[in-house]
Short mmCIF file of C-alpha atoms in Angstrom, two decimals:
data_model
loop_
_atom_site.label_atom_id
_atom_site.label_comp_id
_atom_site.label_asym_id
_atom_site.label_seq_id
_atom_site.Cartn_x
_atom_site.Cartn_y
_atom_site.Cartn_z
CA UNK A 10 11.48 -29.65 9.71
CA UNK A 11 14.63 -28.33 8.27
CA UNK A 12 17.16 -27.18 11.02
CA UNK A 13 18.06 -23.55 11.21
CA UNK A 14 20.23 -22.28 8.18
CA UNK A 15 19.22 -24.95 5.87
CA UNK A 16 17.03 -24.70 2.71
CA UNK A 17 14.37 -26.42 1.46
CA UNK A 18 14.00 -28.23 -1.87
CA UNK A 19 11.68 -27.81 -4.04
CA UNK A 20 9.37 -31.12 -3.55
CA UNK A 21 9.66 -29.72 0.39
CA UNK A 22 8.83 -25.60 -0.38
CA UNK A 23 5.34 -26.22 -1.53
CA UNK A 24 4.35 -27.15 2.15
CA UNK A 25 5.39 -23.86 2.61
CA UNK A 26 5.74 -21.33 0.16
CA UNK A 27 2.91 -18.96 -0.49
CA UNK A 28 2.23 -15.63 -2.72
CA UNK A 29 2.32 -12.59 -0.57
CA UNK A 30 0.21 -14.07 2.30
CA UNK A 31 -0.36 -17.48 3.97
CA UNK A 32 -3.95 -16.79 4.84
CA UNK A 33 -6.32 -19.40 4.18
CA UNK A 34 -7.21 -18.50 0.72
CA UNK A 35 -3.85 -18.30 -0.62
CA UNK A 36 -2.60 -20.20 -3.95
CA UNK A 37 0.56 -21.75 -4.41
CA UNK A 38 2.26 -18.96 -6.76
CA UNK A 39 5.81 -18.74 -8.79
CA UNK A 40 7.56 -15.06 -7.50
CA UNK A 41 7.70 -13.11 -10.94
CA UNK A 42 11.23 -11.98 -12.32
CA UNK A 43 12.57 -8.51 -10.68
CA UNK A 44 10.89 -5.86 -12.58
CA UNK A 45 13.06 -4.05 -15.00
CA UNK A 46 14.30 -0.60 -14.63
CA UNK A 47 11.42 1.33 -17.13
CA UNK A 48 8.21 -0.77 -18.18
CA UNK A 49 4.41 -0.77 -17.37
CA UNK A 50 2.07 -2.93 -15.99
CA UNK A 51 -2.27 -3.57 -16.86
CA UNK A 52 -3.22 -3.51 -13.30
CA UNK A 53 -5.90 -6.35 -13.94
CA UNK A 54 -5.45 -6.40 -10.00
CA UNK A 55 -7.49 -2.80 -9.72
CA UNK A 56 -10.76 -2.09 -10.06
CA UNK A 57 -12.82 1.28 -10.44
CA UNK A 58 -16.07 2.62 -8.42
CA UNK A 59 -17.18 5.72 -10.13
CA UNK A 60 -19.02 8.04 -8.11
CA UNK A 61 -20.97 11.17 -9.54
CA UNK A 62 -23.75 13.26 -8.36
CA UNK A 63 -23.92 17.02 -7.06
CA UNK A 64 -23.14 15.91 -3.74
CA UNK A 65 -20.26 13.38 -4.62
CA UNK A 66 -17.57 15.61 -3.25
CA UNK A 67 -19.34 16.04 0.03
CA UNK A 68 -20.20 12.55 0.31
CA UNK A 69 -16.90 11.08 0.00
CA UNK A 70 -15.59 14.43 1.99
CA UNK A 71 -17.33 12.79 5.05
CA UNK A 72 -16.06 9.28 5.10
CA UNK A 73 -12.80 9.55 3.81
CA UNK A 74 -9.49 10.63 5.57
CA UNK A 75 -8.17 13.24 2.72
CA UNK A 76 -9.49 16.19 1.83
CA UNK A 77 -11.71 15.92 -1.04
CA UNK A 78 -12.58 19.18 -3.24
CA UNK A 79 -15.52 19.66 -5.84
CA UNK A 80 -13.57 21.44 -8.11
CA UNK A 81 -12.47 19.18 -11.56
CA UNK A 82 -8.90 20.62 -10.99
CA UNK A 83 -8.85 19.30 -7.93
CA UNK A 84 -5.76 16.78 -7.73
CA UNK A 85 -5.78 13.00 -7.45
CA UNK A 86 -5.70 12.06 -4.25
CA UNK A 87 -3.92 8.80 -2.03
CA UNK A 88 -6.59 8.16 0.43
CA UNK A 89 -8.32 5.36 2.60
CA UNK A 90 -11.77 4.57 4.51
CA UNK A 91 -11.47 3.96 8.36
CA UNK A 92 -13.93 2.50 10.42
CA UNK A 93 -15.25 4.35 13.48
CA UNK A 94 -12.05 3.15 15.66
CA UNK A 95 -9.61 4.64 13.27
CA UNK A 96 -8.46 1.54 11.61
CA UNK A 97 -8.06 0.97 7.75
CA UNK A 98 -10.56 -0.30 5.91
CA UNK A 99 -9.94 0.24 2.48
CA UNK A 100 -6.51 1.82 0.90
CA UNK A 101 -7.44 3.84 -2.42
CA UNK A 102 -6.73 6.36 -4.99
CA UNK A 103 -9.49 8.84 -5.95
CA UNK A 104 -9.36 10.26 -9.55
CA UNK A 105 -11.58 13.72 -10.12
CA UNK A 106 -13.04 12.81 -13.56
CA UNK A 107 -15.31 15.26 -15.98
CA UNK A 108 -18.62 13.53 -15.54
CA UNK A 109 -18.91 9.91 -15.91
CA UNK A 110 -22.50 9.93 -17.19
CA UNK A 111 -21.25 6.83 -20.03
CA UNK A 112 -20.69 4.52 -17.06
CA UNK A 113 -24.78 4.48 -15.50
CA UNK A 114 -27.78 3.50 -17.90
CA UNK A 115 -29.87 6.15 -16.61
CA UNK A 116 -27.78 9.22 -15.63
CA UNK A 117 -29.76 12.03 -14.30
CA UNK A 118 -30.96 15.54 -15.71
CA UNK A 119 -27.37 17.55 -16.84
CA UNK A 120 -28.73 19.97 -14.17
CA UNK A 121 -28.28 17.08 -11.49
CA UNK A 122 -25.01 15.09 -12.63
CA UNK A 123 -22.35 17.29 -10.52
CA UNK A 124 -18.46 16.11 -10.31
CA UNK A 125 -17.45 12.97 -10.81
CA UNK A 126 -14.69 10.37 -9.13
CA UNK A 127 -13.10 7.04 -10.14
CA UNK A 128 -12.00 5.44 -6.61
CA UNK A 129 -9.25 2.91 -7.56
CA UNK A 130 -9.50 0.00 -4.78
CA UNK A 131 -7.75 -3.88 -4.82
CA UNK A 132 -9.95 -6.02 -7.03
CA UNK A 133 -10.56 -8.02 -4.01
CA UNK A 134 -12.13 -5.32 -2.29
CA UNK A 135 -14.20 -3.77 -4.74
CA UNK A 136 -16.97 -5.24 -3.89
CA UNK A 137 -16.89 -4.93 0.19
CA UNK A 138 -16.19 -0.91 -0.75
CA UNK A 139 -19.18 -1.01 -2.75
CA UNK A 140 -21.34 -1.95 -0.38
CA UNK A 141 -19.35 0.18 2.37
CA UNK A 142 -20.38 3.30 0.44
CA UNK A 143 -23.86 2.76 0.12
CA UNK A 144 -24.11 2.02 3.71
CA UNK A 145 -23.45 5.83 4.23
CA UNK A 146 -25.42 7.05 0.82
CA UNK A 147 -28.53 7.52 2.79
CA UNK A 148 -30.17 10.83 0.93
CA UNK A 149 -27.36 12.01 -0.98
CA UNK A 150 -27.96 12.90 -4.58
CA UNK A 151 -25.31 10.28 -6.23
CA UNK A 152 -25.19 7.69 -8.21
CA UNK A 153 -22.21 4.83 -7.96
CA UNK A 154 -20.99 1.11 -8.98
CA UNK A 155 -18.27 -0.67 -10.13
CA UNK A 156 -16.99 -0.28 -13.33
CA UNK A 157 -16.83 -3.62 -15.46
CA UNK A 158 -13.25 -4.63 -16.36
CA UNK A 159 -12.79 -3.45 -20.11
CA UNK A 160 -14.95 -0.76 -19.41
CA UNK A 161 -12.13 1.53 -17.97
CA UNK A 162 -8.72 0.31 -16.85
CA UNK A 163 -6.09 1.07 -14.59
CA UNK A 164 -1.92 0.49 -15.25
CA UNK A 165 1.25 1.94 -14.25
CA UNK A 166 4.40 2.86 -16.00
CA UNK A 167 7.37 4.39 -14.91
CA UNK A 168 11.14 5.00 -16.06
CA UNK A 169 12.10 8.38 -18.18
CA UNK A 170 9.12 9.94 -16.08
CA UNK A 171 11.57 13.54 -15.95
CA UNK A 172 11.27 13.45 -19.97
CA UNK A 173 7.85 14.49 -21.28
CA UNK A 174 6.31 12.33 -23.72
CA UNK A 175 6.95 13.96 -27.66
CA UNK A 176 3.31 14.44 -29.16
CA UNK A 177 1.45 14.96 -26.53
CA UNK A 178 -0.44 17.91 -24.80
CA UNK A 179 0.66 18.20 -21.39
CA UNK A 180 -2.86 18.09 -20.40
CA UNK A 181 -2.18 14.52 -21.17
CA UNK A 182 0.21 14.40 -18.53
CA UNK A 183 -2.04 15.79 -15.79
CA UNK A 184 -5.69 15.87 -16.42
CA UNK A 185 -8.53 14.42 -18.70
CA UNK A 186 -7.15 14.24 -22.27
CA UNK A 187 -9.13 13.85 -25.66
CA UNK A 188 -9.26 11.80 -27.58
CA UNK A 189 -7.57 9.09 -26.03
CA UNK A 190 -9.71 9.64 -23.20
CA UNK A 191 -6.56 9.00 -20.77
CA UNK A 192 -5.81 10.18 -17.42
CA UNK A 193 -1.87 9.86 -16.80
CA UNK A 194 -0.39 11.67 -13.13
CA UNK A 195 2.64 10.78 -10.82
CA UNK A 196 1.45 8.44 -8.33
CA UNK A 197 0.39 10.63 -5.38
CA UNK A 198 1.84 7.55 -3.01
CA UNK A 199 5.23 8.34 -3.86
CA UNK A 200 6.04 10.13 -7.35
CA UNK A 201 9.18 7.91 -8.16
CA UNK A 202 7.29 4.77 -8.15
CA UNK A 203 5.94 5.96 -11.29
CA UNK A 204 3.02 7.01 -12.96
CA UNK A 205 -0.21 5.71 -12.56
CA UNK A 206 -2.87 6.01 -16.03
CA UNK A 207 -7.10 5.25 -16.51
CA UNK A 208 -7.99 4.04 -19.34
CA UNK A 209 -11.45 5.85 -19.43
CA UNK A 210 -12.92 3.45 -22.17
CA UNK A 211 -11.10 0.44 -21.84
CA UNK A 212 -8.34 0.45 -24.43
CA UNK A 213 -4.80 -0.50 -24.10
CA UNK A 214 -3.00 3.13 -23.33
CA UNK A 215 -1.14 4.75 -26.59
CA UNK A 216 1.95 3.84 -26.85
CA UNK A 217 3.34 7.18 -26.22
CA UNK A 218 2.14 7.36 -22.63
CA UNK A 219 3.85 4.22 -21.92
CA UNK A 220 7.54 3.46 -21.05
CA UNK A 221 9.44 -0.08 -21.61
CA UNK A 222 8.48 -3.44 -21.96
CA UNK A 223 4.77 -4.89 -20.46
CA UNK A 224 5.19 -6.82 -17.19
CA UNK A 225 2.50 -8.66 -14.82
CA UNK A 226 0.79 -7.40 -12.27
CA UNK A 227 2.70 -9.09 -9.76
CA UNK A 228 5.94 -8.22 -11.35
CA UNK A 229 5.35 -4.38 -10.39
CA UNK A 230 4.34 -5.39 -7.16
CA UNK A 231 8.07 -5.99 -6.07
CA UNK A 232 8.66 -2.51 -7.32
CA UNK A 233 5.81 -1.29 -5.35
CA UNK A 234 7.49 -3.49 -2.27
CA UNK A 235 10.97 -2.48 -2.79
CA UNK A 236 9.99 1.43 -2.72
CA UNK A 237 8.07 0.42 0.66
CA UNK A 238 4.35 0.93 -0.85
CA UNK A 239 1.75 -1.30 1.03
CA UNK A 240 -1.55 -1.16 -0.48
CA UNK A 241 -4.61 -3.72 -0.50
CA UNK A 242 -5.94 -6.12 2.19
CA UNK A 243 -3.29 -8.53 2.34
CA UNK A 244 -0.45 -5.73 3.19
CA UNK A 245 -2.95 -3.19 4.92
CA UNK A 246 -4.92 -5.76 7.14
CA UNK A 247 -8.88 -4.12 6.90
CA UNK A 248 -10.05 -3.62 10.41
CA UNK A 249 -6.72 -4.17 12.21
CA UNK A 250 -4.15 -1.71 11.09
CA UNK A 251 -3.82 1.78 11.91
CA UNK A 252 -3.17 4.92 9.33
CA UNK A 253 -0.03 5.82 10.47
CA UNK A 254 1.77 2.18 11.58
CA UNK A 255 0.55 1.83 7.37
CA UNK A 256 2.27 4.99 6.29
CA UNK A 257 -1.24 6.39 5.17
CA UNK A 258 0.37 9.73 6.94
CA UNK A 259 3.60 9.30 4.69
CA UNK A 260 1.89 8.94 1.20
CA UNK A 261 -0.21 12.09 1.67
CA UNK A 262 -3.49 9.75 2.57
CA UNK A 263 -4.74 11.85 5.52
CA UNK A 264 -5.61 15.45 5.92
CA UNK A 265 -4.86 16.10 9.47
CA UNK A 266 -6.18 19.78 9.02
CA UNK A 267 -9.79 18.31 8.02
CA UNK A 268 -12.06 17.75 10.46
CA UNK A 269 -15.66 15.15 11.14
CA UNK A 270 -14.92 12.21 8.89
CA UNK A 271 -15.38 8.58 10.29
CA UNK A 272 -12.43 7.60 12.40
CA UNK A 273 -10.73 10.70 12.79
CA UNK A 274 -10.74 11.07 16.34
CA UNK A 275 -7.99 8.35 16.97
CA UNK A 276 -6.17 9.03 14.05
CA UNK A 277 -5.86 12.76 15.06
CA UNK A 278 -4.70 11.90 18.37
CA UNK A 279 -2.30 10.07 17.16
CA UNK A 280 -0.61 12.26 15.10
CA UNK A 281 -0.82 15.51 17.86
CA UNK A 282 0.10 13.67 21.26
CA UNK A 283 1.50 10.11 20.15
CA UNK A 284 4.63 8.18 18.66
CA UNK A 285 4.31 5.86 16.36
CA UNK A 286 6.68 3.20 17.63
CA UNK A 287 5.86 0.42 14.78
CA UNK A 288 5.30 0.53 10.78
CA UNK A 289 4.92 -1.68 8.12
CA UNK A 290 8.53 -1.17 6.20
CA UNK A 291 10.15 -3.07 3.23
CA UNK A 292 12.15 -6.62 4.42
CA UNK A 293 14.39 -9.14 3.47
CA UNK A 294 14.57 -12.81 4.18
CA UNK A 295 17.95 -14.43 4.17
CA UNK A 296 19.30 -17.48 5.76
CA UNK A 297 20.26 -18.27 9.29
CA UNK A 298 23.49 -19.92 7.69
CA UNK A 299 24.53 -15.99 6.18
CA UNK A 300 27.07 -14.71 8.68
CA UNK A 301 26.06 -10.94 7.88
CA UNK A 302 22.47 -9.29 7.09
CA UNK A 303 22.02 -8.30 3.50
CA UNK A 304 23.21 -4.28 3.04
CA UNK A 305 21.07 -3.06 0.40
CA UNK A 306 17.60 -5.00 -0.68
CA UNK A 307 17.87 -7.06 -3.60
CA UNK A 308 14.75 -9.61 -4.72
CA UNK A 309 15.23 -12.68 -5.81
CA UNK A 310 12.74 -14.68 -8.03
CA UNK A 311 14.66 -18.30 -7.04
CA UNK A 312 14.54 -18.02 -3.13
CA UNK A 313 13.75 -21.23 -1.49
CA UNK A 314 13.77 -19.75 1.77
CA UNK A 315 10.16 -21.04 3.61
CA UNK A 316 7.04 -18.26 3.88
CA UNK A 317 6.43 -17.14 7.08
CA UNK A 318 2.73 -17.46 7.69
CA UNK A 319 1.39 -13.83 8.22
CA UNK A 320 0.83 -12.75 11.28
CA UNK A 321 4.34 -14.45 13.06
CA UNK A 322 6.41 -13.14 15.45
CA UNK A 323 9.99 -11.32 15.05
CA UNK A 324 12.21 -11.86 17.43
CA UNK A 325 15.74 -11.17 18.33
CA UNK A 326 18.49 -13.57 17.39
CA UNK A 327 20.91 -13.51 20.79
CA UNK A 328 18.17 -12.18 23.28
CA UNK A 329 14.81 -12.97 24.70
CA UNK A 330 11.88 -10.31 25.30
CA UNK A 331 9.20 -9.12 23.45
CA UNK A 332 8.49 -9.30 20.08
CA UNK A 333 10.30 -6.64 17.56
CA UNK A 334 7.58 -6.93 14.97
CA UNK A 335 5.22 -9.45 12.73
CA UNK A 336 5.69 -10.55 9.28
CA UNK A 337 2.53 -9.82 7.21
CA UNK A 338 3.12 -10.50 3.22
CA UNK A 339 6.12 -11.22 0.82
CA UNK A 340 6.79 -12.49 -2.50
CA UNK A 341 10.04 -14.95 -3.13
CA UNK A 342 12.74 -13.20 -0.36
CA UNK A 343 11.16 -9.89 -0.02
CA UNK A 344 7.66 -8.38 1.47
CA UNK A 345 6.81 -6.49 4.81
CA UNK A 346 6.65 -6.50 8.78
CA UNK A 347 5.16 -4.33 10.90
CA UNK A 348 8.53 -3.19 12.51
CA UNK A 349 9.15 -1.60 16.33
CA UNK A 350 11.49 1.22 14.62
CA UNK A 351 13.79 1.90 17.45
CA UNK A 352 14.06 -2.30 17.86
CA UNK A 353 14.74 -3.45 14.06
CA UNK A 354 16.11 -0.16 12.74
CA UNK A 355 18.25 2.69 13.31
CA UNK A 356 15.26 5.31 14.10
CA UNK A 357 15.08 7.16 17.02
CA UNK A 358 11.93 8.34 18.27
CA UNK A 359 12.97 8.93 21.89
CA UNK A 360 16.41 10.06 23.34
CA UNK A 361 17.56 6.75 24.47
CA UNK A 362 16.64 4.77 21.71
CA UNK A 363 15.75 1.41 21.57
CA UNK A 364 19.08 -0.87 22.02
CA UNK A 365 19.30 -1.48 18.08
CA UNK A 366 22.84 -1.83 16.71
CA UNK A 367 24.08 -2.60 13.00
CA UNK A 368 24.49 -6.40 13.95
CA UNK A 369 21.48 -6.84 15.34
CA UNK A 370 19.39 -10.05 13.54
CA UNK A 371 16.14 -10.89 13.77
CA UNK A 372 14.21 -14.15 13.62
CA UNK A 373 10.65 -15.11 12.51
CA UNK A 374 9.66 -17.44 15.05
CA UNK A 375 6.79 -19.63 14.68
CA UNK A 376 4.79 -18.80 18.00
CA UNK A 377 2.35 -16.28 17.82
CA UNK A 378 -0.10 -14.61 20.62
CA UNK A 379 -3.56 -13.87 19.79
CA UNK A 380 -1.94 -9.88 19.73
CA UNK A 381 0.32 -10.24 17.34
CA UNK A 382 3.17 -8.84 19.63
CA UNK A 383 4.20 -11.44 22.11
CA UNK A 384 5.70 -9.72 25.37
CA UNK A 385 6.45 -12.26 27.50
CA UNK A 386 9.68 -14.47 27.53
CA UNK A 387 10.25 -16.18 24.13
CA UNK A 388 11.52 -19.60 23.17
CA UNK A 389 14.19 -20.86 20.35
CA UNK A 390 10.94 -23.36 19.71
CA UNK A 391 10.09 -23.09 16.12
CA UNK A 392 13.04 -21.55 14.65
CA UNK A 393 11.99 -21.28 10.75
CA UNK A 394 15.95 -21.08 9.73
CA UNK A 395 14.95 -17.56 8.78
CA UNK A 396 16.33 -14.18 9.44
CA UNK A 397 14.54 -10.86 8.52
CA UNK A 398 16.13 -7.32 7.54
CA UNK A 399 13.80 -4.36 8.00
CA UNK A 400 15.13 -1.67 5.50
CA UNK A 401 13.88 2.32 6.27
CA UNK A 402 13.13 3.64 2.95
CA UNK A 403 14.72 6.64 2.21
CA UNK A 404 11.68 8.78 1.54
CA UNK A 405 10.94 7.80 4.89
CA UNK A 406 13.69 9.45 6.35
CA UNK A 407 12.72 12.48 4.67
CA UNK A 408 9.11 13.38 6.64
CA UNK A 409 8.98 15.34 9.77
CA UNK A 410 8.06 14.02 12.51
CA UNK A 411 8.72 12.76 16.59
CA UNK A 412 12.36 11.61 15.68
CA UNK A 413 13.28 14.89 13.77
CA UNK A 414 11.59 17.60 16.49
CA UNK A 415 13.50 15.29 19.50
CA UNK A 416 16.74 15.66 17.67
CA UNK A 417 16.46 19.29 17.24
CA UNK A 418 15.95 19.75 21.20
CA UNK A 419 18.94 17.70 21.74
#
């Protein structure tokens, strides 16, 4: 094992380097380049459920955390399924859509087909959402499956989003367009990660609704990471992490006005009477041999720093004590850690803080407990040579919350 500080070579970093996550069913994988400033991306990584039917609003109004309306002006929505704890299931995006009749061999009577809804999910969890929803279909009058790729497509674009596209209607922009058959919005997540578009037949986009040069999949990913987005099972652990440690309540995935969906009891809770002492927030791996942490995030493609298995502890540097966090996923130098905010950053949620200072570093250590947060004494034992730098995105800093209402009593 290389001592603290060092690197690995190359022959060495395949005994450790992973894509994303080091679960079991990872692949070895070579980190894309940094995503350019304005391009677009086929998200062959999304998939589509459509879901139609006169009662298709109030079916997905019961087991999802947003508020879903019937109306076909009704907006696109950021939203996820819980389970009856109030833990994340599935991340998603739900598009209103005119009716999707061209998707189902036998649609019903035009008296019976109602709204429709695209719900964009991670490929890899298509399928387990699929079956999720019909577990709660019971008598509801709707028809759903999963969309074939080709069939209808989902990619991104982003860059000159302030400067409206010349030729087209601005329904375009906002809403079901003909005859391209395009839906192009802001991504309700966060707006200036870009715009998200469906390809409601299949085809490649028009070139006027896109913006730079095509990238991969995985290349917007490290835009998606470096503007703090988690999304899909390997950043948003099903079954394990919470709403608002995922910043579900930050991308405008929960409705805490709406009431009797599955797993809002906790999750409201939460939000009236608790603080949320941890989230999952945008880091940065850097040697133990670097003298300072990194100021500003900055990926890069040719780190040889080792992987972090998901799930390990982050410690402090100079002290012993409980955990400060856990790494969960990262590409090349960059990914995210479910942080303690007053331990790895500069947030205060209560009046005396949490002892963090701007030279504070932070370790991933390779002992982990079977919680994921080790309190007990730690141990220099297993010392990857790796420091982490938790980095509070700035949108962050602009939502209302515990921190803001303590440090107007003050």
């Amino acid at each position: 094992m290389s001592s603290p500080g060092t690197r690995l070579c190359k022959a060495c970093l395949t005994s450790y380097r992973r894509y994303a996550s080091t679960r079991a069913d990872s692949t070895l994988f070579k980190p894309p380049p940094p995503p350019p400033s304005t391009g677009h991306a086929h998200l062959t990584n999304r998939a589509l459920i459509a879901v139609f039917g006169p009662d298709a609003a109030r079916f997905l109004q019961g087991i999802t955390a947003n508020n879903i309306r019937s109306s076909q002006s009704a907006p696109v929505y950021s939203s996820a399924f819980l389970n009856a704890k109030g833990r994340v299931l599935y991340d998603v995006i739900i598009h209103p859509i005119e009716r999707p009749v061209r998707y189902f061999s036998d649609p019903p009577a035009e008296q019976d087909q109602g709204p429709g809804f695209l719900i964009d999910v991670d490929r890899k969890e298509v399928e387990d959402l699929h079956s999720h929803l019909r577990r709660y279909r019971l008598r509801t009058k709707i028809k759903m499956r999963i969309i074939n790729a080709g069939e209808a497509d989902v990619w991104t674009t982003w860059g000159e989003q302030n400067n409206p596209d010349p030729g087209i209607d601005p329904a375009f922009e906002t809403g079901f367009a003909k005859p391209h058959r395009i839906i192009k919005y802001p991504d309700p997540r966060l707006p200036s990660l870009g715009h998200r578009v469906i390809s409601l037949d299949g085809d490649p986009p028009p070139p006027l609704c896109l913006h730079g040069p095509k990238v991969s999949p995985e290349s917007y990913d490290i835009r998606r990471i470096l503007h703090g987005i988690p999304q899909g099972g390997r950043e948003i652990i099903p079954g394990e992490a919470l709403p608002q440690e995922s910043n579900l309540d930050y991308t405008s995935a929960i409705d805490f006005r709406k009431g009797c969906y599955i797993g809002q009891e906790l999750t409201i809770r939460t939000h009236h009477t608790g603080i949320v002492r941890k989230r999952l927030l945008p880091v940065q791996l850097y040697s133990a041999s670097e003298e300072h942490p990194p100021e500003k995030m900055e990926y890069d493609p040719d780190s040889t720093l080792a992987m972090a298995p998901v799930g390990q502890n982050i410690e402090r540097v100079d002290t012993r004590g409980r955990s400060a966090g856990k790494w969960v996923a990262g590409v090349g130098n960059v990914g995210f850690a479910l942080c303690r905010l007053e331990t790895m950053t500069d947030v205060r949620l209560t009046p005396e803080g949490g002892g963090w200072s701007p030279g504070s570093q932070f370790k991933i250590s390779r002992t982990l407990d079977s919680g994921g947060f080790r309190d007990e004494e730690g141990s220099d034992e297993g010392d990857l040579g790796v420091r982490v730098k938790a980095f509070v995105p700035e949108w962050h800093r602009g939502r209302v919350g515990v921190r803001d209402m303590l440090s107007q009593q003050e």
